[in-house]
C-alpha cells in the first residue's frame, strides 16, 4: 500500500502582540465565506522548507452584528493557531500560566492543576494525557511513560476511560522536557484535550479477526484525519523540529477533499480553521456485540458491518451521545447516541468529516454548557441533522443495518490472539498503576518486550505473549496482586471512578480516593441482605457532574453533589445500553447504606430470574423505590441455613484484617477469597498454578 508522508514543522512566532494573527470570527468553510482583504497572518518560515505549505487568509462572514462568543472562542481566535500566549507563558519563571494559556494548553494535551488538599499558596502542576487510538501503546512508549512518572510525576500512571495515560504532577519547568520525551518515543499528547477530536476508542483486545483488525485500522485512520495539521504542537514543544509520520493515502485524500465545501481553503487547518470545534468531540469504533467502548456515549459511534463471510462491508453510525451535565439545570443532560445511517467502508472518512464539519459550523459557541453536538441534535432533531450532514457528505445515508444485542466485554484473563500467541487482560483498580504493581508491570513488559493496550474500563492488556512465558508471567503478576479475574472482588471488576480530589479543579467530592471504601460498604450490604458473593452491579463514581467515568450509564452511579455528598443515579444496564436517571440528590457519604440496603434487599426479594439491578430499578419505578427507602426499617431476619463465618477466634480475625487492609478489603472478603482459591487449586490439581 502506498503511504503518504507529511512532515510537521515549525514557524517562528513573533513576540510582539502587534504581529500576532489578527481577528477572525468566521466559522464557515469555503462554500459559505467571504474573504476580507484587511486581515493577514504573519508567519516567518524556518530555514528548512515546510511541507505545510498553505497559510490561510483570515476571513469574516458577511454579517452586520457581532455574534456572542465565549471567552475561549476569543482565546482561540487570537492564538495564531493555538500558539500564543502559551509559547511565551511556558518560558516564564512563574509556576503557573495565565488564563488564555491555560485554555490553549488543553489542545496540547495538558491541564493546569493545583493540590486542593493544601491550604495557602497554590502548588501548581500539570497533568499530561496521551493520545493512543484504540489504546495501543508500544513497548518503547510504555517504558518511557513509566520513567517519566518517576522522574517528573507523582510516581504513578493513570489509565483513563478513553484508553490513554494520564501523568500527574509535572511542574511547569519540566513540561518541555516531558513533552519532547514523549514525542521522541513514539507518543503524542496532541489533541488529547481541548476543543477538537479526542482519543478515538476501539476494542482493546488484540484479536486477529478481520472485524477487529478493521475496527482498529478505522480508528487509526479517523484519528489521523482529525489530527491538527498546522504544526503548533511541534513548534511549542520541540522548537519546530520535523517528525516524519506516515498516513494512508485515503486519509490524505479525504482531508484534502473539498467537493462539498467542508474545508477552509489554503488554511493550515483545513478542517478546524482557527476556531477548531465548539467543544470536545469523542468518537468510538467497534464491532457488533462488543460494547467495551461504551459506544452510545460518544459524539460519533462507528460499528463495523460485515457480510456472512466476515468481510467488512461498511459501517453503522450513531451520533449525539455525551455524558456531561450541570446539577439542577435541566436543560443540560446526558444523552445516548442514536442511529444516523449506514455508509460503505470506502466512505467512512468522508462521512465522519461531514459530521464533524456540521458540528463545527452549527454547534453553539456562545455558552460552553450547550456546545456539545448532543445539544445540536436535540435542538434540530435527527432528521434535520441528517439532512445537513448529507449536504457536506454529498450523499444520502443508507438505512441502518440490524445489529445483535450489545455485550460488555472486559477481556480480562488469558486469551488467544489468533496468531499463535496470547494476551492477558489485567484488572487495575480505577486505572491507578503504582507501587509494587507498577514495578512488576515494568519488569514483565521490559523483560518480554511486550506491547500493551489500555481498555476503556481503565484496565491494561499485555499483548504478544508466547505460551512458554505464561507461567513465569503469571507468577510475577500474582505476587504483585495482579490476579486472574476470578479472584478479584466482583464489584471491583466493573467499577470505575474519575481522579477527582486532590488535583482535579472541577471535583466537588471524592471519587478515586473514596471508591475503595464505598465498594467495601456495598459488599457489606450485599452480605447483610443475603446477596451472593458472585453477584454484582456496575458502580461508577465521579467527583462532579461532568461524567468522566460515565456514571450515567451505570446501574448505580454516584455523582459528586457537594462536599461529602452524592447524587444517586439508577437504571443503567450491565451492557451499557440504557441511560440511568437521577434518583436522589445530596446524599451524604455516611448515609449511603440507608439507600443501598432497601434497594439491594428489594432487588434480592422481588427480581425476576436473571434480572440485573439496573433493569430491576427501571421496572419497579422510582416512586415505589423511593417509598421503600422512606419506610425502610431493615431486612427481615431469617435463620441461616449455613454457618459461613470463617473465624473462630479474635486473634485470627485481627491478623486477617491487617492483611486485608493492604488489599483494600475487609477480613471476611479476604478469608473467603483464600478459601475459594484453595478449593479451586485442589480441583485443578496441585501442579497447576493459576492467577
XYZ file of C-alpha atoms in Angstrom:
691
model
C 0.000 0.000 0.000
C 1.319 3.411 -0.906
C 1.774 5.705 2.038
C 1.932 9.478 2.150
C 4.454 11.132 4.438
C 3.926 14.537 5.989
C 6.491 16.491 7.963
C 5.404 18.537 10.939
C 7.489 21.695 11.020
C 7.503 24.894 12.949
C 7.119 28.587 12.402
C 8.697 31.344 14.378
C 6.018 33.304 16.173
C 6.868 36.980 16.761
C 6.702 38.018 20.392
C 5.251 41.409 19.598
C 1.480 41.177 20.058
C 1.106 43.530 17.086
C 2.492 40.812 14.876
C 0.065 38.140 16.011
C -2.701 36.798 13.856
C -5.468 39.345 13.573
C -9.128 38.978 14.492
C -11.043 36.110 12.928
C -14.696 35.494 13.622
C -15.547 33.348 10.615
C -16.606 29.772 11.314
C -17.913 28.743 7.914
C -15.929 26.767 5.399
C -15.087 27.639 1.820
C -18.541 27.413 0.305
C -20.118 29.967 2.598
C -17.490 32.568 3.330
C -16.400 35.968 2.015
C -12.713 36.881 2.197
C -11.658 40.081 3.898
C -8.754 41.952 2.335
C -7.864 43.695 5.572
C -6.646 40.715 7.581
C -3.299 38.972 7.338
C -1.410 36.141 9.028
C 2.186 36.909 9.994
C 4.445 33.862 9.963
C 8.160 33.570 9.383
C 9.201 30.246 7.817
C 12.167 28.438 9.257
C 15.137 27.825 7.011
C 14.029 24.333 6.082
C 11.040 24.440 3.702
C 7.791 23.396 5.338
C 5.524 20.825 3.763
C 2.593 22.570 5.413
C 2.582 24.915 2.500
C -0.715 26.721 2.858
C -1.181 29.658 5.212
C -4.740 30.901 5.325
C -6.003 34.396 4.791
C -8.181 35.125 7.833
C -11.800 35.619 6.930
C -15.041 37.140 8.124
C -18.609 36.136 7.379
C -20.860 38.756 5.867
C -22.742 39.913 8.918
C -23.709 43.234 10.419
C -23.871 42.107 14.039
C -21.227 40.528 16.243
C -22.268 37.033 17.336
C -21.888 36.447 21.047
C -18.977 34.130 21.750
C -17.491 32.560 24.837
C -14.154 33.753 26.186
C -12.483 30.554 24.989
C -13.515 31.337 21.406
C -11.691 34.668 21.650
C -8.604 32.977 23.098
C -8.563 30.572 20.145
C -9.061 33.387 17.652
C -6.104 35.390 18.985
C -3.747 32.433 19.452
C -2.199 32.084 15.959
C -3.423 28.511 15.742
C -3.035 27.593 19.444
C 0.444 29.058 19.937
C 0.177 32.462 21.612
C 0.469 33.188 24.536
C 1.295 29.609 25.576
C 4.658 29.713 23.795
C 5.624 32.699 25.968
C 3.979 31.614 29.216
C 5.887 28.331 29.461
C 9.148 30.306 29.448
C 8.391 32.482 32.477
C 9.648 31.764 35.997
C 6.118 31.626 37.450
C 4.916 28.137 38.450
C 1.677 28.606 36.514
C 0.418 30.034 33.215
C -2.217 32.686 32.553
C -5.885 32.157 31.746
C -5.548 32.156 27.969
C -2.601 29.773 28.030
C -4.475 27.520 30.469
C -7.188 27.074 27.842
C -4.772 26.649 24.949
C -2.540 24.061 26.608
C -5.524 21.713 26.632
C -5.178 21.373 22.851
C -1.616 20.216 23.501
C -2.899 17.501 25.856
C -2.417 19.097 29.271
C -4.400 20.658 32.117
C -3.059 23.055 34.717
C -3.906 21.845 38.241
C -3.071 22.519 41.864
C -3.210 20.427 45.025
C -6.561 21.187 46.624
C -5.632 19.365 49.819
C -3.121 22.089 50.584
C -4.095 25.449 52.048
C -2.389 28.747 51.425
C -0.194 29.244 48.382
C -1.267 27.053 45.487
C 1.124 24.294 44.403
C 0.684 24.253 40.641
C 1.436 21.300 38.416
C 0.279 19.914 35.084
C -1.493 16.739 34.062
C -0.482 15.315 30.680
C -2.726 12.970 28.723
C -1.507 10.871 25.805
C -3.249 10.115 22.527
C -3.429 6.366 21.833
C -6.081 5.376 19.246
C -7.615 2.084 20.312
C -5.462 2.138 23.442
C -2.375 0.869 21.583
C 0.900 1.536 23.425
C 4.250 0.398 22.118
C 6.795 -1.199 24.410
C 9.048 1.832 23.999
C 6.315 4.311 24.908
C 5.171 2.328 27.949
C 8.679 2.216 29.395
C 9.092 5.923 28.650
C 5.863 6.836 30.456
C 6.879 4.654 33.385
C 10.191 6.515 33.644
C 8.563 9.939 33.317
C 6.110 9.158 36.115
C 9.023 8.555 38.473
C 11.287 11.342 37.274
C 8.789 14.161 36.765
C 5.380 12.984 38.046
C 3.957 11.656 41.295
C 5.250 8.119 40.800
C 2.048 6.674 39.341
C 0.437 6.286 35.927
C -3.320 6.652 35.437
C -5.127 4.549 32.811
C -8.146 6.515 31.594
C -11.644 5.675 30.408
C -10.603 6.794 26.905
C -7.693 4.355 26.609
C -4.906 6.825 27.357
C -2.306 7.544 30.022
C -2.568 10.450 32.406
C 0.643 11.652 34.011
C 0.042 13.872 37.048
C 2.238 16.287 38.952
C 4.526 17.630 36.208
C 5.996 21.025 37.114
C 5.942 23.808 34.537
C 9.734 23.938 34.361
C 9.705 20.269 33.280
C 6.868 20.449 30.763
C 9.010 20.839 27.683
C 11.321 18.007 28.715
C 8.404 15.650 29.362
C 6.504 16.603 26.210
C 9.546 16.297 23.944
C 10.471 12.950 25.509
C 7.010 11.569 24.765
C 7.183 12.841 21.187
C 10.625 11.312 20.603
C 9.470 7.930 21.918
C 6.565 7.189 19.576
C 3.994 9.082 21.634
C 1.873 12.189 21.444
C -0.412 14.266 23.622
C -1.706 16.387 20.726
C -5.475 16.721 20.882
C -5.918 14.576 23.989
C -7.793 17.552 25.498
C -9.313 20.732 24.056
C -11.984 21.629 21.506
C -11.199 19.018 18.884
C -11.424 15.289 18.333
C -10.135 13.431 21.391
C -8.701 9.907 21.522
C -10.588 7.513 19.251
C -11.734 4.392 21.102
C -11.700 0.859 19.721
C -11.821 -2.591 21.349
C -8.523 -3.086 23.142
C -8.370 -6.839 22.591
C -5.601 -7.641 20.043
C -7.755 -10.215 18.297
C -6.638 -11.122 14.793
C -10.075 -11.428 13.225
C -10.951 -9.367 10.157
C -13.567 -7.331 12.032
C -11.345 -6.415 14.951
C -8.378 -5.560 12.751
C -10.607 -3.413 10.554
C -12.084 -1.620 13.565
C -8.582 -0.760 14.820
C -7.459 0.377 11.374
C -10.542 2.567 11.064
C -9.919 4.117 14.475
C -6.334 4.894 13.433
C -7.491 6.491 10.176
C -10.172 8.622 11.845
C -7.635 9.790 14.413
C -5.207 10.724 11.629
C -7.895 12.512 9.608
C -8.836 14.739 12.538
C -5.321 15.428 13.862
C -4.395 19.145 13.732
C -2.165 19.977 10.763
C -0.754 23.440 11.500
C 2.303 22.303 13.469
C 1.566 24.289 16.648
C 2.271 21.281 18.856
C 5.771 20.741 17.473
C 6.509 24.474 17.428
C 5.896 24.765 21.151
C 7.442 21.544 22.464
C 10.275 20.606 20.072
C 11.033 24.030 18.558
C 9.546 23.140 15.211
C 11.689 20.039 14.739
C 10.461 17.867 11.920
C 8.921 14.461 12.621
C 8.033 12.236 9.709
C 4.788 10.313 10.135
C 3.090 8.026 7.640
C -0.513 8.422 6.617
C -2.522 6.101 4.369
C -3.358 7.773 1.042
C -7.084 7.505 1.740
C -6.641 9.713 4.825
C -4.740 12.383 2.896
C -7.306 12.297 0.102
C -10.270 12.624 2.474
C -8.665 15.513 4.365
C -7.925 17.462 1.180
C -11.275 16.793 -0.467
C -13.420 19.908 -0.666
C -16.052 18.693 -3.077
C -18.845 19.774 -0.766
C -17.390 22.833 0.915
C -16.070 21.211 4.057
C -12.624 22.822 4.081
C -11.066 26.179 4.821
C -9.225 26.942 1.590
C -5.454 27.456 1.916
C -5.615 27.073 5.686
C -3.018 25.214 7.755
C -6.069 23.740 9.490
C -8.309 22.723 6.560
C -10.923 21.049 8.772
C -10.665 23.017 12.007
C -9.805 26.548 10.851
C -8.706 28.980 13.554
C -11.643 28.231 15.866
C -11.450 24.422 15.905
C -14.669 22.857 17.302
C -17.136 24.369 19.794
C -16.194 21.784 22.460
C -14.587 18.392 22.910
C -15.516 15.702 20.388
C -15.452 11.961 21.043
C -15.527 9.037 18.628
C -15.533 5.271 19.162
C -15.284 2.371 16.716
C -16.303 -1.205 17.489
C -17.667 -4.459 16.089
C -21.138 -5.937 16.600
C -21.856 -7.194 20.155
C -18.654 -5.665 21.598
C -19.607 -2.726 23.804
C -16.306 -2.488 25.639
C -16.145 1.105 24.319
C -19.489 2.437 25.675
C -20.436 3.092 22.054
C -23.599 5.107 22.766
C -21.832 7.709 24.933
C -19.799 9.171 22.060
C -20.469 12.063 19.692
C -19.986 9.511 16.931
C -20.211 5.748 17.336
C -18.991 3.649 14.398
C -19.848 -0.057 14.098
C -18.267 -2.384 11.549
C -20.848 -4.230 9.407
C -19.651 -7.424 7.711
C -21.104 -9.908 5.275
C -21.854 -13.551 6.038
C -18.190 -14.424 5.395
C -16.938 -11.964 7.972
C -15.673 -9.474 5.372
C -16.230 -5.849 6.481
C -18.522 -4.036 4.051
C -19.363 -0.761 5.767
C -20.390 0.940 8.964
C -23.430 1.824 11.010
C -23.101 5.289 12.526
C -24.590 6.552 15.785
C -24.493 10.255 16.658
C -25.273 12.504 19.609
C -24.007 10.705 22.695
C -22.418 12.563 25.597
C -22.251 12.470 29.387
C -21.597 15.960 30.780
C -24.308 17.973 32.520
C -24.803 20.590 35.233
C -26.619 19.941 38.523
C -30.106 21.453 38.831
C -30.018 22.716 35.247
C -32.484 20.528 33.370
C -31.502 21.959 30.004
C -28.210 20.069 30.374
C -28.357 16.291 30.316
C -26.550 13.056 29.444
C -27.684 11.592 26.143
C -27.340 8.349 24.205
C -26.301 8.279 20.579
C -28.989 7.442 18.036
C -28.775 5.854 14.582
C -27.794 8.178 11.733
C -27.405 5.628 8.963
C -25.070 3.268 7.131
C -22.146 4.053 4.809
C -19.977 1.796 2.619
C -16.497 1.238 4.026
C -14.799 3.431 1.412
C -16.915 6.418 2.507
C -16.396 6.344 6.254
C -13.781 9.133 6.414
C -15.951 11.430 4.298
C -18.977 10.730 6.478
C -17.013 11.369 9.679
C -15.655 14.604 8.231
C -19.163 15.735 7.251
C -20.483 15.128 10.786
C -17.552 16.971 12.360
C -17.963 19.924 9.995
C -21.686 20.105 10.770
C -20.859 20.464 14.452
C -18.044 22.915 13.625
C -20.320 25.222 11.657
C -23.551 24.903 13.649
C -22.653 23.954 17.226
C -23.100 26.709 19.796
C -20.077 28.847 20.614
C -21.718 31.351 22.963
C -22.309 29.135 26.005
C -19.991 26.174 26.508
C -22.560 24.306 28.630
C -24.511 23.757 25.399
C -21.668 23.380 22.913
C -21.518 19.586 22.602
C -23.036 18.050 19.485
C -25.721 16.285 21.532
C -27.416 19.652 22.119
C -27.348 20.499 18.412
C -29.045 17.189 17.587
C -31.534 17.560 20.448
C -32.424 21.026 19.161
C -32.665 20.124 15.488
C -33.893 16.559 15.683
C -32.161 13.671 13.932
C -33.888 14.230 10.557
C -32.686 17.808 10.158
C -29.242 16.873 11.417
C -29.016 14.026 8.907
C -30.117 16.351 6.090
C -27.437 18.939 6.875
C -24.715 16.300 7.232
C -25.706 14.858 3.862
C -25.043 18.248 2.244
C -21.427 18.088 3.436
C -21.206 14.359 2.702
C -22.630 14.692 -0.811
C -24.706 11.529 -0.485
C -27.727 10.139 1.285
C -27.090 7.810 4.196
C -28.288 4.261 3.622
C -30.663 2.662 6.158
C -29.127 1.500 9.426
C -28.337 -2.229 9.412
C -29.698 -4.513 12.107
C -27.297 -5.381 14.921
C -27.234 -8.148 17.551
C -27.532 -7.256 21.228
C -24.600 -5.491 22.825
C -22.408 -7.100 25.493
C -19.857 -5.576 27.844
C -16.540 -7.343 27.247
C -13.655 -6.769 29.635
C -11.077 -9.121 28.065
C -9.577 -9.845 31.470
C -7.580 -13.028 31.947
C -5.747 -15.118 29.349
C -6.896 -15.354 25.721
C -5.649 -16.495 22.328
C -4.929 -13.608 19.967
C -5.456 -15.763 16.895
C -1.887 -15.550 15.605
C -0.304 -18.217 17.793
C 0.374 -16.019 20.822
C -1.614 -14.929 23.871
C -2.791 -11.765 25.533
C -3.514 -11.216 29.222
C -6.010 -8.653 30.492
C -5.276 -7.305 33.972
C -7.701 -5.521 36.273
C -6.329 -2.261 37.708
C -8.496 -0.598 40.343
C -9.526 2.790 38.905
C -6.629 2.626 36.464
C -4.036 3.718 39.032
C -0.705 1.980 38.374
C 1.683 2.486 41.260
C 3.819 0.830 43.910
C 4.687 -2.842 43.530
C 2.185 -3.226 40.693
C 3.963 -0.551 38.662
C 7.394 -2.041 39.330
C 6.277 -5.560 38.376
C 4.445 -4.449 35.242
C 7.542 -2.639 34.067
C 9.742 -5.668 34.731
C 7.428 -8.001 32.810
C 6.865 -5.602 29.900
C 10.568 -4.842 29.620
C 11.825 -8.415 30.017
C 9.495 -9.918 27.418
C 9.417 -6.850 25.132
C 5.622 -6.697 25.281
C 3.341 -4.138 23.704
C 0.291 -3.178 25.734
C -3.205 -1.834 25.276
C -5.316 0.278 27.599
C -9.011 -0.549 27.873
C -11.933 1.889 28.186
C -12.570 0.356 31.615
C -9.205 1.563 32.984
C -7.513 -1.827 32.688
C -4.406 -2.959 30.831
C -3.759 -5.765 28.353
C -0.347 -7.358 27.831
C -0.018 -8.460 24.203
C 2.007 -10.901 22.110
C 2.851 -13.373 24.896
C 4.351 -16.703 23.873
C 2.805 -19.699 25.598
C 6.125 -20.583 27.246
C 6.089 -17.216 29.021
C 2.652 -17.667 30.536
C 3.690 -19.427 33.748
C 6.541 -17.074 34.795
C 4.472 -14.020 33.870
C 1.515 -15.376 35.826
C 3.666 -15.933 38.898
C 5.243 -12.488 38.762
C 1.906 -10.728 38.297
C 0.224 -12.670 41.100
C 2.957 -11.680 43.528
C 2.183 -8.038 42.743
C -1.550 -8.501 43.337
C -2.472 -8.660 39.637
C -4.761 -11.673 39.831
C -6.922 -13.686 37.483
C -10.371 -12.035 37.392
C -11.941 -14.992 39.193
C -10.019 -13.894 42.288
C -10.852 -10.200 42.078
C -13.762 -8.787 44.075
C -16.662 -8.899 41.561
C -17.787 -5.361 42.406
C -14.322 -4.046 41.539
C -14.242 -5.682 38.111
C -16.745 -3.279 36.548
C -16.392 -0.277 38.871
C -14.839 2.980 37.683
C -14.049 6.340 39.230
C -12.518 9.573 37.981
C -9.444 11.027 39.771
C -11.355 13.921 41.431
C -9.529 15.193 44.538
C -6.874 16.324 45.129
C -5.843 17.577 41.674
C -8.957 17.958 39.526
C -10.145 21.595 39.706
C -13.751 20.582 38.977
C -14.174 17.999 41.748
C -16.685 18.738 44.479
C -16.270 15.462 46.359
C -14.158 12.295 46.346
C -14.194 9.650 43.626
C -10.988 7.622 43.149
C -9.936 8.023 46.776
C -13.447 7.278 48.015
C -14.465 4.317 45.884
C -12.468 1.586 47.709
C -14.360 2.227 50.944
C -17.702 2.601 49.171
C -17.264 -0.729 47.374
C -16.435 -2.459 50.659
C -19.579 -0.947 52.170
C -21.657 -2.155 49.221
C -20.237 -5.660 49.710
C -21.144 -5.496 53.412
C -24.703 -4.534 52.453
C -24.817 -7.440 49.993
C -23.861 -9.804 52.799
C -26.394 -8.258 55.163
C -29.330 -8.637 52.770
C -28.269 -12.104 51.584
C -26.868 -11.445 48.116
C -24.217 -13.907 46.944
C -20.541 -13.074 46.588
C -20.530 -13.580 42.828
C -23.425 -11.181 42.317
C -22.512 -7.688 41.259
C -23.731 -4.358 39.932
C -21.977 -1.799 37.727
C -20.929 1.069 40.014
C -19.316 4.259 38.719
C -18.368 7.317 40.756
C -17.418 10.831 39.684
C -16.487 13.853 41.765
C -18.586 16.243 39.676
C -21.414 16.064 37.101
C -19.139 16.204 34.041
C -19.257 12.417 33.904
C -15.684 11.410 33.006
C -16.217 7.873 34.367
C -19.567 7.662 32.541
C -21.680 7.304 35.723
C -24.912 7.933 33.840
C -24.563 4.505 32.202
C -24.047 2.648 35.496
C -26.574 0.517 37.322
C -25.604 2.561 40.385
C -23.996 5.902 39.651
C -22.702 8.252 42.331
C -22.135 11.807 41.108
C -20.491 14.443 43.315
C -23.206 16.805 44.513
C -21.487 18.832 47.210
C -18.878 18.235 49.917
C -19.078 14.590 51.029
C -22.353 14.053 49.212
C -23.546 12.384 46.031
C -26.423 12.419 43.618
C -27.571 8.813 43.112
C -28.402 7.585 39.618
C -30.141 4.273 38.915
C -31.200 2.296 35.885
C -28.193 1.747 33.662
C -27.584 -1.777 32.435
C -24.616 -4.194 32.540
C -24.131 -3.868 28.766
C -24.240 -0.029 28.857
C -27.209 0.448 26.532
C -29.653 2.251 28.818
C -29.310 5.669 30.392
C -29.620 5.891 34.163
C -31.861 8.505 35.810
C -31.393 10.692 38.831
C -32.940 9.073 41.907
C -31.846 11.154 44.901
C -29.875 14.358 45.461
C -27.264 15.321 48.046
C -26.996 12.006 49.868
C -24.222 12.290 52.441
C -21.489 9.702 52.117
C -22.112 8.452 55.667
C -25.790 7.834 54.810
C -25.300 5.675 51.712
C -26.294 2.453 53.496
C -29.719 3.967 54.181
C -30.260 3.957 50.428
C -28.303 0.857 49.474
C -29.890 -1.536 51.977
C -33.536 -1.172 50.917
C -32.660 -1.100 47.214
C -30.489 -4.227 47.276
C -32.826 -6.075 49.641
C -35.792 -5.351 47.391
C -33.769 -6.458 44.350
C -32.945 -9.778 46.016
C -36.533 -10.404 47.071
C -38.501 -9.177 44.052
C -36.288 -9.550 40.981
C -37.213 -11.736 38.082
C -34.920 -14.612 37.021
C -31.506 -13.233 35.958
C -32.799 -9.662 36.192
C -29.973 -7.178 36.653
C -30.143 -4.456 39.273
C -30.437 -1.777 36.603
C -33.322 -3.479 34.809
C -34.986 -4.116 38.166
C -34.906 -0.467 39.260
C -36.352 0.580 35.906
C -39.163 -1.983 36.102
C -40.059 -1.123 39.677
C -40.154 2.607 39.044
C -38.603 5.336 41.166
C -41.800 6.170 43.019
C -42.007 2.685 44.532
C -38.298 2.629 45.253
C -38.463 5.995 46.992
C -41.341 4.798 49.131
C -39.331 1.711 50.053
C -36.337 3.847 51.079
C -38.505 6.188 53.124
C -40.126 3.339 55.076
C -37.056 1.138 55.454
C -36.566 -0.448 58.866
C -34.083 -3.153 57.962
C -34.167 -6.578 56.305
C -36.375 -9.325 57.626
C -34.152 -11.694 59.594
C -34.436 -15.367 58.672
C -32.493 -18.298 60.169
C -29.374 -19.025 58.131
C -29.015 -22.448 56.542
C -25.232 -22.490 56.713
C -22.632 -21.163 59.101
C -20.384 -19.131 56.801
C -18.350 -17.325 59.459
C -14.709 -18.231 58.777
C -13.213 -17.074 62.113
C -13.225 -18.993 65.376
C -11.148 -16.601 67.455
C -10.418 -12.894 67.686
C -6.673 -13.240 67.064
C -7.190 -14.931 63.697
C -9.693 -12.281 62.701
C -7.352 -9.426 63.623
C -4.425 -10.965 61.732
C -6.570 -11.460 58.632
C -7.952 -7.946 58.963
C -4.438 -6.456 58.880
C -3.625 -8.391 55.712
C -6.951 -7.428 54.150
C -6.345 -3.721 54.671
C -3.260 -3.947 52.460
C -5.562 -5.004 49.599
C -8.419 -2.588 50.398
C -10.603 -5.475 51.543
C -12.201 -6.490 54.818
C -11.214 -9.616 56.732
C -14.251 -11.607 55.663
C -13.686 -10.883 51.967
C -10.041 -11.932 52.121
C -10.840 -15.090 54.064
C -13.476 -16.138 51.546
C -11.016 -15.499 48.694
C -8.341 -17.612 50.381
C -10.804 -20.471 50.889
C -12.138 -20.188 47.341
C -8.597 -20.151 45.879
C -7.662 -23.210 47.931
C -10.716 -25.127 46.733
C -10.036 -24.123 43.129
C -6.414 -25.202 43.401
C -7.459 -28.602 44.762
C -9.944 -29.029 41.936
C -7.410 -28.001 39.277
C -4.614 -30.170 40.610
C -1.681 -29.217 42.788
C 0.716 -28.931 39.866
C -1.277 -26.225 38.080
C -0.637 -22.616 39.030
C -3.341 -20.060 38.298
C -3.615 -16.309 38.549
